[in-house]
Each structure stands twice: as C-alpha cells, then as structure tokens.
Short mmCIF file of C-alpha atoms and ligand atoms in Angstrom, two decimals:
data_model
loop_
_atom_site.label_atom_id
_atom_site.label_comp_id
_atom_site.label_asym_id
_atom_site.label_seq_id
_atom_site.Cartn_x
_atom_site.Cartn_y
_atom_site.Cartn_z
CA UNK A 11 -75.76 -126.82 -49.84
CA UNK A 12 -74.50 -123.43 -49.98
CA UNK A 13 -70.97 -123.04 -48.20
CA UNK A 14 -67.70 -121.03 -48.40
CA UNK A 15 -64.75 -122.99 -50.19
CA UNK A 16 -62.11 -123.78 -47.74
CA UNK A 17 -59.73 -124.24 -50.70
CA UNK A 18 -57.03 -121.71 -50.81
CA UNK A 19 -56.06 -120.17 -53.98
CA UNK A 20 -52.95 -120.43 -55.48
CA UNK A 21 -51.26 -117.21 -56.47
CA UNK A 22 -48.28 -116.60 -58.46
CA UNK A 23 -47.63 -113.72 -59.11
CA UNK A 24 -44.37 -112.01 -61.69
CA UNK A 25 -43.79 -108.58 -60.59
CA UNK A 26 -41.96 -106.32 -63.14
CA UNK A 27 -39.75 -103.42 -61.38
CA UNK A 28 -37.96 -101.55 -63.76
CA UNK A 29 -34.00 -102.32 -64.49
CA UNK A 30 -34.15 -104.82 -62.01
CA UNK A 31 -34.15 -108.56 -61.97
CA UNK A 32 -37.32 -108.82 -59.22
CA UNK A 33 -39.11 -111.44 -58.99
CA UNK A 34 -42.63 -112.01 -57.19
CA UNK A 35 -44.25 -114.65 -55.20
CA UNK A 36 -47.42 -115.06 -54.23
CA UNK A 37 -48.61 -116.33 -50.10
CA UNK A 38 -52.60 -117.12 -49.69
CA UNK A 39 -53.53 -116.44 -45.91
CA UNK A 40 -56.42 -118.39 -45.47
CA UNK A 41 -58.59 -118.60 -42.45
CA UNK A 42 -60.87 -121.44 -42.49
CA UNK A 43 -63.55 -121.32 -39.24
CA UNK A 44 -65.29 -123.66 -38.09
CA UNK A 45 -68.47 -123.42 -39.87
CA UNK A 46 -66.99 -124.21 -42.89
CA UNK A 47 -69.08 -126.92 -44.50
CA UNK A 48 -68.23 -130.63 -44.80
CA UNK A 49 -66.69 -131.25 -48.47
CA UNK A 50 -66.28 -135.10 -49.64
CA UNK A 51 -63.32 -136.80 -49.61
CA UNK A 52 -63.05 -138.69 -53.00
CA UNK A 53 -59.54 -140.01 -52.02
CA UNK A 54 -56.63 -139.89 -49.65
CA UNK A 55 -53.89 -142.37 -47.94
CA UNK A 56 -53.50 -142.90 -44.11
CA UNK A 57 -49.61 -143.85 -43.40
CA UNK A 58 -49.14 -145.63 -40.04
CA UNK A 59 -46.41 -148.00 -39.07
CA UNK A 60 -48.54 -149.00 -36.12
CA UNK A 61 -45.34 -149.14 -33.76
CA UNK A 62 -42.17 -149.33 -34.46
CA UNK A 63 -41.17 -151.46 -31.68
CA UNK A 64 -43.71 -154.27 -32.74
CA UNK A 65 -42.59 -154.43 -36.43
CA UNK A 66 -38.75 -154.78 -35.10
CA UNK A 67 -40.22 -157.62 -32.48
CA UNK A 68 -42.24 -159.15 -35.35
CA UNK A 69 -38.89 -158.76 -37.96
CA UNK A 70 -36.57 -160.13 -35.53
CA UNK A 71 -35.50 -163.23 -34.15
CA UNK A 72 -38.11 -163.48 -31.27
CA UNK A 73 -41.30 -163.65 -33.26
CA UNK A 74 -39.23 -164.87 -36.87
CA UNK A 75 -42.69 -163.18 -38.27
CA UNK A 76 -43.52 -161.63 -41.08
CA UNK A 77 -45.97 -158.76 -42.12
CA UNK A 78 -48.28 -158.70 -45.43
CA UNK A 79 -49.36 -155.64 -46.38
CA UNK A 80 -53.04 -156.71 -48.73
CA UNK A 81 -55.83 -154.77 -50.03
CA UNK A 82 -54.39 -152.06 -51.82
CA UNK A 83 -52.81 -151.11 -48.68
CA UNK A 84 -48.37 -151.24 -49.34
CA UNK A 85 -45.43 -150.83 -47.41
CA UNK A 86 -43.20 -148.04 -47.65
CA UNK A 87 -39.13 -148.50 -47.54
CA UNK A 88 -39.28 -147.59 -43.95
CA UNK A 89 -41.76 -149.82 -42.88
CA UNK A 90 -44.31 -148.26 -42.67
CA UNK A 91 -47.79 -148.86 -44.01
CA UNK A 92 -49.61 -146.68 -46.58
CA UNK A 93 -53.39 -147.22 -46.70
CA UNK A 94 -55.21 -145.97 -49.98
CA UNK A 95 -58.70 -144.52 -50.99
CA UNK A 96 -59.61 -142.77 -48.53
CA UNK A 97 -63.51 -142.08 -48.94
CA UNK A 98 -65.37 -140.01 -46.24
CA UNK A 99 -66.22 -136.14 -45.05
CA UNK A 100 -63.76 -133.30 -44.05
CA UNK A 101 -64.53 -129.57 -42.57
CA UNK A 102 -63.03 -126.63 -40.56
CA UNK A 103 -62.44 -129.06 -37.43
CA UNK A 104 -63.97 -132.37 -38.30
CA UNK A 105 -62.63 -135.43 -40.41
CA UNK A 106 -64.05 -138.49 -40.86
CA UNK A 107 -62.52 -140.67 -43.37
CA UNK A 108 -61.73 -144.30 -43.75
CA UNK A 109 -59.01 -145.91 -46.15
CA UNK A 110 -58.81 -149.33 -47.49
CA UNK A 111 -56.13 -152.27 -47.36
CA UNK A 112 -55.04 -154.04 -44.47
CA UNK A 113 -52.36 -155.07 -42.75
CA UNK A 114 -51.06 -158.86 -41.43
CA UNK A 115 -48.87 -159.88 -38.83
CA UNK A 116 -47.47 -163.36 -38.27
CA UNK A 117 -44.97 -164.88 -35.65
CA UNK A 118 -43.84 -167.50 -33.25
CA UNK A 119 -45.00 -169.66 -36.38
CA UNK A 120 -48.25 -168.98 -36.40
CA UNK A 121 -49.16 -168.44 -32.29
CA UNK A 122 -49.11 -164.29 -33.14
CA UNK A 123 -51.53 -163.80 -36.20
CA UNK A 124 -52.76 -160.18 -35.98
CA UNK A 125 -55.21 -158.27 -39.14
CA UNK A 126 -55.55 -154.64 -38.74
CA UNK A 127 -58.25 -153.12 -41.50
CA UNK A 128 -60.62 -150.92 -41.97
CA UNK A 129 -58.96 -147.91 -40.60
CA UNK A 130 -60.82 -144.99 -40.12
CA UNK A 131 -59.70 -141.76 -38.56
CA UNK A 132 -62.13 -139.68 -36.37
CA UNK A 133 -61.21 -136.37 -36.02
CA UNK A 134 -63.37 -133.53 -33.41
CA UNK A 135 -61.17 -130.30 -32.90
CA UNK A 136 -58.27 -131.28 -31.31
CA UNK A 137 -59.15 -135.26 -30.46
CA UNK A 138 -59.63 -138.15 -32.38
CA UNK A 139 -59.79 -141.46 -32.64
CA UNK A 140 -58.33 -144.26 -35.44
CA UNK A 141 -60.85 -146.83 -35.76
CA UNK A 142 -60.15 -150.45 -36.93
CA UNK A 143 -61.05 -154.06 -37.60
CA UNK A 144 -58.45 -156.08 -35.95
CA UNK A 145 -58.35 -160.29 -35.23
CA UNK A 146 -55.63 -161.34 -33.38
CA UNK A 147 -55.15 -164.74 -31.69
CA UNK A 148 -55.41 -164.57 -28.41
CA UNK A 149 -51.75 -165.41 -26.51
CA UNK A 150 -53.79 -167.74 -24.08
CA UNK A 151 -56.08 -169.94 -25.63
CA UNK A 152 -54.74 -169.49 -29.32
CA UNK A 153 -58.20 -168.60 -30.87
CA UNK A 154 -58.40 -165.77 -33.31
CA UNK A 155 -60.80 -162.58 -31.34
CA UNK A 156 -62.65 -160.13 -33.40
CA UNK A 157 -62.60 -156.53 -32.69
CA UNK A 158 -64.80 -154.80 -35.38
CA UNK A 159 -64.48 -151.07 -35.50
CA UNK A 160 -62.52 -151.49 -32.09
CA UNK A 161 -61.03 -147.51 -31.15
CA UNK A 162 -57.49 -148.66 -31.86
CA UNK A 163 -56.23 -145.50 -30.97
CA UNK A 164 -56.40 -141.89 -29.64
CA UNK A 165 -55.10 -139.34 -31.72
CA UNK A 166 -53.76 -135.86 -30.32
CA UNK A 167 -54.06 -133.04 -33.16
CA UNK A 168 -53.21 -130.42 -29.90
CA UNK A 169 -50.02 -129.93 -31.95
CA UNK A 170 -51.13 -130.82 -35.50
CA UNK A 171 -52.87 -128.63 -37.73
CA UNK A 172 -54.20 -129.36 -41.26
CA UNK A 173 -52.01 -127.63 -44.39
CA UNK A 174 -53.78 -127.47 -47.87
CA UNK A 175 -52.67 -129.26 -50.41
CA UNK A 176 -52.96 -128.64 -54.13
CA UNK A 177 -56.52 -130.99 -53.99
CA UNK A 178 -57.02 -131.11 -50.22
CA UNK A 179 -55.71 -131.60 -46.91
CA UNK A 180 -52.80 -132.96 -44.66
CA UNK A 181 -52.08 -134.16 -41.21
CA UNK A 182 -48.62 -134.88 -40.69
CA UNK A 183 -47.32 -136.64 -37.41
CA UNK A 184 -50.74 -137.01 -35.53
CA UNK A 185 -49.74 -138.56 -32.07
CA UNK A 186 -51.79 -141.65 -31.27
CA UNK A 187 -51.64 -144.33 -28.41
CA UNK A 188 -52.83 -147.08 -27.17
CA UNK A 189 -56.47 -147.46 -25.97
CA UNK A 190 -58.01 -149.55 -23.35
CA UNK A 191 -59.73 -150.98 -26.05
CA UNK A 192 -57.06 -151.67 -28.30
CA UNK A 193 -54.61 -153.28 -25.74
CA UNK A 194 -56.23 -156.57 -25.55
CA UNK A 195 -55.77 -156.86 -29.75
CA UNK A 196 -51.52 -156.79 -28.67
CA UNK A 197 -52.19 -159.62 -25.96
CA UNK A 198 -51.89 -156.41 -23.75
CA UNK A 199 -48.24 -155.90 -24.36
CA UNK A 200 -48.70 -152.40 -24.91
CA UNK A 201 -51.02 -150.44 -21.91
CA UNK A 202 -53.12 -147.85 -22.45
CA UNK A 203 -51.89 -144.43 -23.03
CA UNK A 204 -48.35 -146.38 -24.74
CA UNK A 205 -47.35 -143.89 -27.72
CA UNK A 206 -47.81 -145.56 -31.12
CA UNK A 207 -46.30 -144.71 -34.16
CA UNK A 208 -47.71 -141.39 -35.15
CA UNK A 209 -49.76 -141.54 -38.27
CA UNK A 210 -50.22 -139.64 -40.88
CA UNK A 211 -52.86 -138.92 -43.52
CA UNK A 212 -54.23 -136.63 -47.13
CA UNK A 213 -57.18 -136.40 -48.00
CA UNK A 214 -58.42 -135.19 -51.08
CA UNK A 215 -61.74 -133.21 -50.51
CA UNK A 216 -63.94 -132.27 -53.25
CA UNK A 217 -65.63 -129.09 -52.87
CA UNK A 218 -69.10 -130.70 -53.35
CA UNK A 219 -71.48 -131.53 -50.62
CA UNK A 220 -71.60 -134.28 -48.87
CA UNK A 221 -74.66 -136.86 -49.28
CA UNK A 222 -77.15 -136.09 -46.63
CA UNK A 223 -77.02 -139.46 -44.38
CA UNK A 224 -80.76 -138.74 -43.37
CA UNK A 225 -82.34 -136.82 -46.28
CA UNK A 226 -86.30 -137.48 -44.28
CA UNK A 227 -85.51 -135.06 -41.42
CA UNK A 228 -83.61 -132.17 -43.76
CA UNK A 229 -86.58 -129.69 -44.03
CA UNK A 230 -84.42 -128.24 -47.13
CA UNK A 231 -81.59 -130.79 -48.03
CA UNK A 232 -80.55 -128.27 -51.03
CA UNK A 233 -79.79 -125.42 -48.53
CA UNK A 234 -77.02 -125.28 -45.52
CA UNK A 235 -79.49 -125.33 -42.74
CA UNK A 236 -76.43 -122.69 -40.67
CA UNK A 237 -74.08 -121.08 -42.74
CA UNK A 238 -72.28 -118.89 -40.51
CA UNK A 239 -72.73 -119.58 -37.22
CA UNK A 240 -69.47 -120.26 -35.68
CA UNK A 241 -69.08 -123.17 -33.87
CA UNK A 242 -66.55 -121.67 -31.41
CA UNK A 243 -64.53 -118.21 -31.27
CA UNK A 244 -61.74 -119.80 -33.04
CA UNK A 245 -60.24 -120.12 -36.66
CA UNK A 246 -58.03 -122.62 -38.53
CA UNK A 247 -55.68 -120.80 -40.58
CA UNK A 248 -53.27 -121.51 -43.18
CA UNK A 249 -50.69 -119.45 -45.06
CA UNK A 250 -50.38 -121.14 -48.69
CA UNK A 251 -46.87 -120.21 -50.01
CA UNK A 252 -47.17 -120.72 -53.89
CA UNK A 253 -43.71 -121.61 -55.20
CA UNK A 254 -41.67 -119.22 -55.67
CA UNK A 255 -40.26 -118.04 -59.52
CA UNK A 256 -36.52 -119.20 -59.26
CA UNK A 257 -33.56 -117.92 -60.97
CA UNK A 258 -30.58 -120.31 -60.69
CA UNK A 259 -28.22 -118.11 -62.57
CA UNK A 260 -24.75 -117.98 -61.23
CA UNK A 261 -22.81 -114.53 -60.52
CA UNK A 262 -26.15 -112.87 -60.50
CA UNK A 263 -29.14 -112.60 -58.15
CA UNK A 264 -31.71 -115.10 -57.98
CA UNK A 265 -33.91 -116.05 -54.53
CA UNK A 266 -36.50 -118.35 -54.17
CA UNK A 267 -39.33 -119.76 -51.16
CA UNK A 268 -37.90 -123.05 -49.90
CA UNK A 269 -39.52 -125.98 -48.59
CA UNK A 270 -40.69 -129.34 -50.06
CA UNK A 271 -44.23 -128.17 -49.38
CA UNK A 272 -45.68 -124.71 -49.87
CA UNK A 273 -48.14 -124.63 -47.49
CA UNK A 274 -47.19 -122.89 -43.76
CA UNK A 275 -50.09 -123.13 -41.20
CA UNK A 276 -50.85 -120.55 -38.86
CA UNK A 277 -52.75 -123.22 -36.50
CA UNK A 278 -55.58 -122.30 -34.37
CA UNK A 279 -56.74 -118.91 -33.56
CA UNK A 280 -56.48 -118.87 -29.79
CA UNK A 281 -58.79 -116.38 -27.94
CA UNK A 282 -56.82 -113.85 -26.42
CA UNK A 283 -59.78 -111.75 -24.95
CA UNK A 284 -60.07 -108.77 -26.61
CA UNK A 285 -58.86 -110.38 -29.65
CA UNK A 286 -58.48 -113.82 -31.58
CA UNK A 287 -54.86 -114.43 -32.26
CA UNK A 288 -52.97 -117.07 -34.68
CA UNK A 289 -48.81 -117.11 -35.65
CA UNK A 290 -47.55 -119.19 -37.94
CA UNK A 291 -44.07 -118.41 -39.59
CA UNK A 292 -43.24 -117.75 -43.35
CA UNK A 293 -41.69 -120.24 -45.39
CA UNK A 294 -37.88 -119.05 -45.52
CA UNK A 295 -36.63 -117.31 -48.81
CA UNK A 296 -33.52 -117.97 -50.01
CA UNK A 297 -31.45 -115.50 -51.22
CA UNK A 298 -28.21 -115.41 -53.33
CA UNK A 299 -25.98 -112.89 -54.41
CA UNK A 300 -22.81 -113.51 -56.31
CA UNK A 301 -22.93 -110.35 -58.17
CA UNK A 302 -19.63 -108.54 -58.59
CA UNK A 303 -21.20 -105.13 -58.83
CA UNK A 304 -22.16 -106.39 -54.78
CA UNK A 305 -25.52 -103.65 -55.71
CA UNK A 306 -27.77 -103.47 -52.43
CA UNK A 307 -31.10 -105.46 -52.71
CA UNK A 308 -34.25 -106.52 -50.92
CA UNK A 309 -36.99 -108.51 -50.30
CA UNK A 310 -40.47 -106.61 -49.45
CA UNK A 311 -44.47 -107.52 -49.19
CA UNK A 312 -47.26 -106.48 -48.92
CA UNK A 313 -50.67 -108.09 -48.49
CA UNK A 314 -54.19 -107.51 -49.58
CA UNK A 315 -57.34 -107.78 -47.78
CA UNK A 316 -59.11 -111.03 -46.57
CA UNK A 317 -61.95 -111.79 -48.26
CA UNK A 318 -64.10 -114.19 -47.55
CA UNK A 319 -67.56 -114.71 -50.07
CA UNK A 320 -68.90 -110.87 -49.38
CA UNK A 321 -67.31 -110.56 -46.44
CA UNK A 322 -64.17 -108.49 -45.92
CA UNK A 323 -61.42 -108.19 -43.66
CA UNK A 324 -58.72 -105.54 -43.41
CA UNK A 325 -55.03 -107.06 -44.55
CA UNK A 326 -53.57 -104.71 -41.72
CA UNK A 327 -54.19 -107.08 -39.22
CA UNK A 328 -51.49 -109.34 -40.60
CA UNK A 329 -47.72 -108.34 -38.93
CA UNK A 330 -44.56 -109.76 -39.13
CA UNK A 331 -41.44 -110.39 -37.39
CA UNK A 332 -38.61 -110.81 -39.76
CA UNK A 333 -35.34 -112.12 -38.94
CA UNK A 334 -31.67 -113.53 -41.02
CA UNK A 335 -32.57 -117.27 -40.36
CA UNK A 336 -28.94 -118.10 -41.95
CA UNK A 337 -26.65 -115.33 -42.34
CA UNK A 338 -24.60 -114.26 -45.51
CA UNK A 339 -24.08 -111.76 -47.77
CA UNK A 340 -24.46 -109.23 -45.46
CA UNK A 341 -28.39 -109.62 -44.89
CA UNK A 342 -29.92 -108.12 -42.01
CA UNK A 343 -33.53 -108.48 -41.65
CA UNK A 344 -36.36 -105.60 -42.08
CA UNK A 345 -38.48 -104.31 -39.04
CA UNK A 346 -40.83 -105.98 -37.26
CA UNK A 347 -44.65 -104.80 -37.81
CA UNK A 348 -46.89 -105.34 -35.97
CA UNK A 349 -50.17 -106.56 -36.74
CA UNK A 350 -52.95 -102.96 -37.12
CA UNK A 351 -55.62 -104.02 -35.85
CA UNK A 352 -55.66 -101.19 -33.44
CA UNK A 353 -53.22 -99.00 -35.10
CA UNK A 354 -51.07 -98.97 -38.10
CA UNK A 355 -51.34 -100.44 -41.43
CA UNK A 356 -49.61 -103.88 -40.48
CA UNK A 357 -48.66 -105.71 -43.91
CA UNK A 358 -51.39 -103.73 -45.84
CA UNK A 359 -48.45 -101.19 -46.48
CA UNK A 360 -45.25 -102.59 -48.10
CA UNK A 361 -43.02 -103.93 -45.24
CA UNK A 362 -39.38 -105.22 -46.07
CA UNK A 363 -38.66 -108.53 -45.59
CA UNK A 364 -34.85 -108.17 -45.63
CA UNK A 365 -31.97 -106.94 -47.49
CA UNK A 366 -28.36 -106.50 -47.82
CA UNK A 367 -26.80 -102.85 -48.41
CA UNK A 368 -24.37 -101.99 -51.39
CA UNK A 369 -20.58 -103.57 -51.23
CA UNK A 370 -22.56 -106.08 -49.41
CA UNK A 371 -19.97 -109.75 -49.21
CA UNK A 372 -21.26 -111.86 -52.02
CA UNK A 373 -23.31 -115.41 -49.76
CA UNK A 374 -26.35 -116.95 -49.72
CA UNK A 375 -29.22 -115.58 -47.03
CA UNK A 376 -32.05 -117.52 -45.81
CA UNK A 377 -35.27 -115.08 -44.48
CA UNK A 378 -38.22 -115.91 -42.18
CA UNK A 379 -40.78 -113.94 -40.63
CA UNK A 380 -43.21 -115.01 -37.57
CA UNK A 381 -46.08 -114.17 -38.89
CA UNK A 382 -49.04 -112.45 -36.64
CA UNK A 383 -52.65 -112.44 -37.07
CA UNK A 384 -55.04 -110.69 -34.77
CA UNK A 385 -58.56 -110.88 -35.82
CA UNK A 386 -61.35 -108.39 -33.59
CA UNK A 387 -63.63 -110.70 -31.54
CA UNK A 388 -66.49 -111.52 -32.76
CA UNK A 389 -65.10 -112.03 -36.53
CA UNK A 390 -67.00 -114.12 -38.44
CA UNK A 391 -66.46 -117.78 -38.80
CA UNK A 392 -65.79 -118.08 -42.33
CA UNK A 393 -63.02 -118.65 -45.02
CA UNK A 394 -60.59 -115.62 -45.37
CA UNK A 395 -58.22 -115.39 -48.01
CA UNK A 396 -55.44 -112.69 -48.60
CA UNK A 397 -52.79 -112.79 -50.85
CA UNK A 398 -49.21 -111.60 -49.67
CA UNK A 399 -47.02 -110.66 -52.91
CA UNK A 400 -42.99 -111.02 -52.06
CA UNK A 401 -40.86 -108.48 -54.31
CA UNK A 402 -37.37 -108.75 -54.88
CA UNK A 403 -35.51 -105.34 -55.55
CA UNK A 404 -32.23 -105.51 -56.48
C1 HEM B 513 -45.77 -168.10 -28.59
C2 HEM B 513 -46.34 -166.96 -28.27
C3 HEM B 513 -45.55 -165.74 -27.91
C4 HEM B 513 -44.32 -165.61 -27.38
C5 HEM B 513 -43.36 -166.70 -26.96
C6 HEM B 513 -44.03 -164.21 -27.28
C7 HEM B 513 -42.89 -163.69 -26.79
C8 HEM B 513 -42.62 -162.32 -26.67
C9 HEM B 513 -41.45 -161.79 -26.07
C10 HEM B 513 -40.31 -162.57 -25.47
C11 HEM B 513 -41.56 -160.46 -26.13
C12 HEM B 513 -40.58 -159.43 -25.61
C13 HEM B 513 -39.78 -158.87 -26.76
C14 HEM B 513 -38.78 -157.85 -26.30
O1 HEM B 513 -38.81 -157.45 -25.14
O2 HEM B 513 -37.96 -157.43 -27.13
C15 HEM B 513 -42.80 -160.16 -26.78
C16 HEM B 513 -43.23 -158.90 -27.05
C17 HEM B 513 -44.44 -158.64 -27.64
N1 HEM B 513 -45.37 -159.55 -28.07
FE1 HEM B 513 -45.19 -161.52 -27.99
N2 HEM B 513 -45.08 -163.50 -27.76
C18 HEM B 513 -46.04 -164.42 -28.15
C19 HEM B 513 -47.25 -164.16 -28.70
C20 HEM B 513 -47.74 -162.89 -28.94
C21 HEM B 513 -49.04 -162.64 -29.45
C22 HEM B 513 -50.10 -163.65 -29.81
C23 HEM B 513 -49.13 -161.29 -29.56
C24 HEM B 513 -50.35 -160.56 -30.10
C25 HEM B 513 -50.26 -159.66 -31.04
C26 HEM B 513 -47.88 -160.74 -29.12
C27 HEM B 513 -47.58 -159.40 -29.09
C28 HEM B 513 -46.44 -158.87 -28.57
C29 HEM B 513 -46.18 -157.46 -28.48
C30 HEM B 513 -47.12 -156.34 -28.92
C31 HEM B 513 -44.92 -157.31 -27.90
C32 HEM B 513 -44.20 -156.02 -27.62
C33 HEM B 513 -43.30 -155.66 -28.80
C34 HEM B 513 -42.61 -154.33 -28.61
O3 HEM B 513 -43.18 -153.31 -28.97
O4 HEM B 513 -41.47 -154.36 -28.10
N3 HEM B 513 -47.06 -161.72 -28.75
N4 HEM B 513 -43.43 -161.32 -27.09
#
C-alpha cells in the first residue's frame, strides 16, 4: 500500500550566531488529512476510571466492594484503570483499537458483581464509541447478564484532537457517557447521556499497512486503491515542538520550550470559505536573564515550506500572534504576522518571537504565540510537514 507517513519528524536543530550564546529549536507543523492511510497499531494503553462516582460508591461503606484490576490491565494511584496492548488500525480521522485486561467490581457482598473487558475504542471524525464485554448481576433477580461488545459508551473528540507522540498517537480527556445500551450493565443507575469518566488512550502505530480484512475483493491488495482523494475539505494538524536545547546556567542567559509533552496540536482545519483555517498555539518558551551586563536579546523564527511526498506548500501561510504569557525581565512580545496566503511572507521570513531591550530588569519571561494556518481551498489532503527553527539572540 502506498501512503504518505503521518509521522512527524523530529527536528532539533543548534543554531550558531556569532558571539552569542543562541540556541535553536526545532517545531514540525504537520498537517495530516484525511486520506492518510490506516497504519497498525502494534501497541497502546486505554486509561479509564469508568466513573468516579461508582468507584467511591463501590470503595465506600455502601457497597464495602472491592475492584480487581486482571488481565494485564492495572490500576493507577488515582484509581484509575490502565488497559495494555492495544492492537488495531489508526488514520487521519479513524481509530479502531482494542486493549486487553479487564476490570472487576464487587459489593453488597457479592449482590453487585460487574466485569468490564474487552474495551475497544471506535473512533469516526469527531464521534466514537468505547466498546466492551461487560456481566453484571442483575439488581433484580441476582443472575449474572452478558453484554458482549455492548457500546458502553459515546465518546466526544469535538474538543479532542490527536498529538504525535515519539511512536504514535494520543487522545487525552476524550468525553464519554453513558449509552442506552450500557445503562442496564449499572442496574440503570446511571441514564443515558450521564458523563463518565473521560478516558484516555496511545497508541503506537507502525507505519506499515494494515492486513487487508478481505484480500478476495482487493483487485490490487499491494497498491492504495485512493491515495489522495480527500475524504472531506478538512485537515488534522499538529505542531511537534522538539525539546528545546537548555542552558541552566545561572547569571547568564539560557531559555528553553516548556511543557511535559512536545507536541501542540493545531486541531481541525475548519472551512472558512475561501480558505481552510486551523490555530493552535506554540508551546511557551521560557526565558531567563540574570546577566549583569542586562545586554538586549531575542527570540525569532522562521519556518520552511510544507512538504508533503512531492507535494509542496508555501511556509508563508503560517502567522503568528505573539504575546508575554508571564512577564519579567522586561519582555515585550514581537508583532503579530499574519498568515500570507494572500499577501506577505507570513513566518517564511524571520519573525521575532519576543525580546527584552538593553538595561532590561534581570526575570524570567514565558512566550507564546497563537499560531495561524490558512491553507487555499482545495489543498490537497495529504501530510504536510514544515519545520519552524526558534533562534535565540542575545
Ligand atoms: C444489594 C444490592 C444493592 C444495594 C442495596 C444498592 C444500594 C445502592 C445505594 C444506596 C446507592 C446510592 C449511593 C449514593 O447515593 O451514594 C447505590 C448506587 C449505585 N449502585 Fe447500587 N445497590 C445494589 C446493587 C447494585 C448493583 C447490582 C449494581 C450494578 C452494577 C449497582 C450499581 C450502582 C450504581 C452504578 C450506583 C451509582 C453510584 C454513583 O455513581 O454514585 N448497585 N446503590
């Protein structure tokens, strides 16, 4: 199957200006679209607490239950659950992966007896659905009720958009709640529509493709049968902030990208008529200067072009809005640019990020930029990726 990766690449870049301690960082922009082709998932963990409430109920002294976490599946120090190995197919918008372990509740010694396993999380665009086999004896007549691959729950990615990972893909605080289908498994305490906990999941996706579930009816299983046809006028992107080169030396200059992660998504390109349109905002940079010579300094970028296989995109349609997201040491921010794609050069030319003048107060700055992308309609789907170097001048 011929496809586009929808890995980003990781950049980091050193950038040498002369007499100067500057340091460089590298930012991936990839947009993935929707005809990105399914990769595997070779592994992955789903973490769920189910609902919050119910493991409090089960914990406390009206159920004096317990809950066994078994399978492979374990609980975390907060309580909730972390299911392992996840197996299954991911692309642009689609995920369909399923995790082992399971999860056992007890209580009211031995009346409440609920299994949840098998999860699976179904993802289409912006709905989805977390599958499971649950038994649970029944409140009435105390007999233990299947519900194989029962639709547990309905997940809302609306809000939620994938970040790359080093080997993959994240979802982080997916809403779910209650189905119809699901209620009767929680002797219908819980109605449909009742907010679960939110659950969240990696997956690691191998860029290989997938095994063809119906080989017969592939007239050429060893070629994508529609590489670039997008789906829909719309585009997942992601801004991958590599980690930023750190210099922790006191009474000197040093900034770095913060953030446990590096990844920033730009979400969904939205279609704004006479252009697609997707914002995401830069991871902050942190910068410090306890230098008694109090010499001005600054933080600039500029980015390259998107590429995506042969295809090409100008970096100018990338713009910024910068702005002193903590103040100190006299930072102000740079100007905002706007994204060229009708005129201008956008972040194709170097832009500042911020800086701080000379005799600036010695302090710690934190910078962010809003970051704008406006794409012409009638881009192609596709994987774009643009690197954004970050220069320190000082
Ligand atoms: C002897 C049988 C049972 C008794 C006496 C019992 C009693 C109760 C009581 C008093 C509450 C209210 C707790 C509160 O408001 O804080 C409750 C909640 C609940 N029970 Fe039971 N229950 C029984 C069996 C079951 C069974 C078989 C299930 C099935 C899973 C179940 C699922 C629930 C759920 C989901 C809640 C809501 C917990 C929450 O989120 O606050 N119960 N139960």
């Amino acid at each position: 199957m011929n496809h586009t990766s929808t890995r980003p690449r990781w950049v980091t870049r050193a950038v040498g200006v002369a007499g100067a301690a500057a340091l460089g960082a590298g930012v991936v922009v990839v947009a993935a679209g929707p005809a990105a082709a399914a990769e595997t998932v070779s592994d992955g963990t789903l973490s769920w607490g189910v609902k919050q409430s119910f493991r409090s109920y089960i914990a406390g002294p009206i159920a004096h239950g317990s809950v066994t976490a078994a399978g492979g599946a374990t609980t975390a120090g907060d309580g909730t659950f972390q299911f392992p190995s996840g197996t299954g197919t991911v692309d642009g918008t689609t995920v369909d992966a399923a995790f082992a372990g399971s999860v056992h509740f007890t209580g009211h010694s031995g009346q409440l007896a609920l299994t949840i396993a098998g999860l699976e999380v179904h993802i289409d665009g912006t709905s989805g659905v977390l599958v499971a086999d649950v038994d649970s004896k029944s409140l009435s007549g105390g007999t233990i009720e299947s519900y194989p691959d029962v639709e547990l729950a309905a997940l809302d990615l609306s809000g939620v958009s994938p970040v790359a990972t080093a080997d993959g893909y994240s979802w982080t605080g997916v809403p779910a709640t209650m189905t119809e289908a699901g209620a009767p498994a929680f002797a219908d305490f819980y109605s449909a529509g009742t907010a679960l906990d939110p659950l969240s999941f990696t997956v690691v996706a191998d860029d290989a493709a997938p095994v063809d579930p119906d080989p017969g009816t592939d007239p050429d299983p060893g070629t994508d049968p529609d590489p670039g046809t997008p789906a829909e006028n719309e585009q997942q992107l992601t801004v991958v902030v590599a980690e930023g080169a750190v210099e922790p030396e006191p009474g000197t200059f040093s900034w770095e990208i913060s953030g446990d992660d590096s990844v920033v998504s730009l979400g969904t390109a939205t279609d704004e008529g006479d252009h697609l349109a997707a914002a995401g905002q830069l991871k902050p940079v942190v910068v410090t200067d306890t230098r008694s010579t109090r010499s001005a300094w600054s933080i600039s970028a500029q980015v390259s072009d998107f590429t995506a296989g042969s295809a090409t995109l100008p970096g100018k349609y990338l713009g910024w809005t910068p702005e002193v997201v903590t103040a100190g040491g006299g930072a102000t921010a740079g100007e905002v640019v706007p994204s060229g794609r009708l005129t201008g050069s956008g972040l194709a030319e170097t832009s500042t990020l911020g800086g701080a003048p000379t005799g600036h107060e010695p302090g710690t700055a934190t910078l962010g930029a809003d970051l704008d992308l406006e794409l012409p309609t009638g881009t192609a789907a596709g994987t774009y990726a643009a690197t954004l170097t970050l220069t320190a001048l000082s």
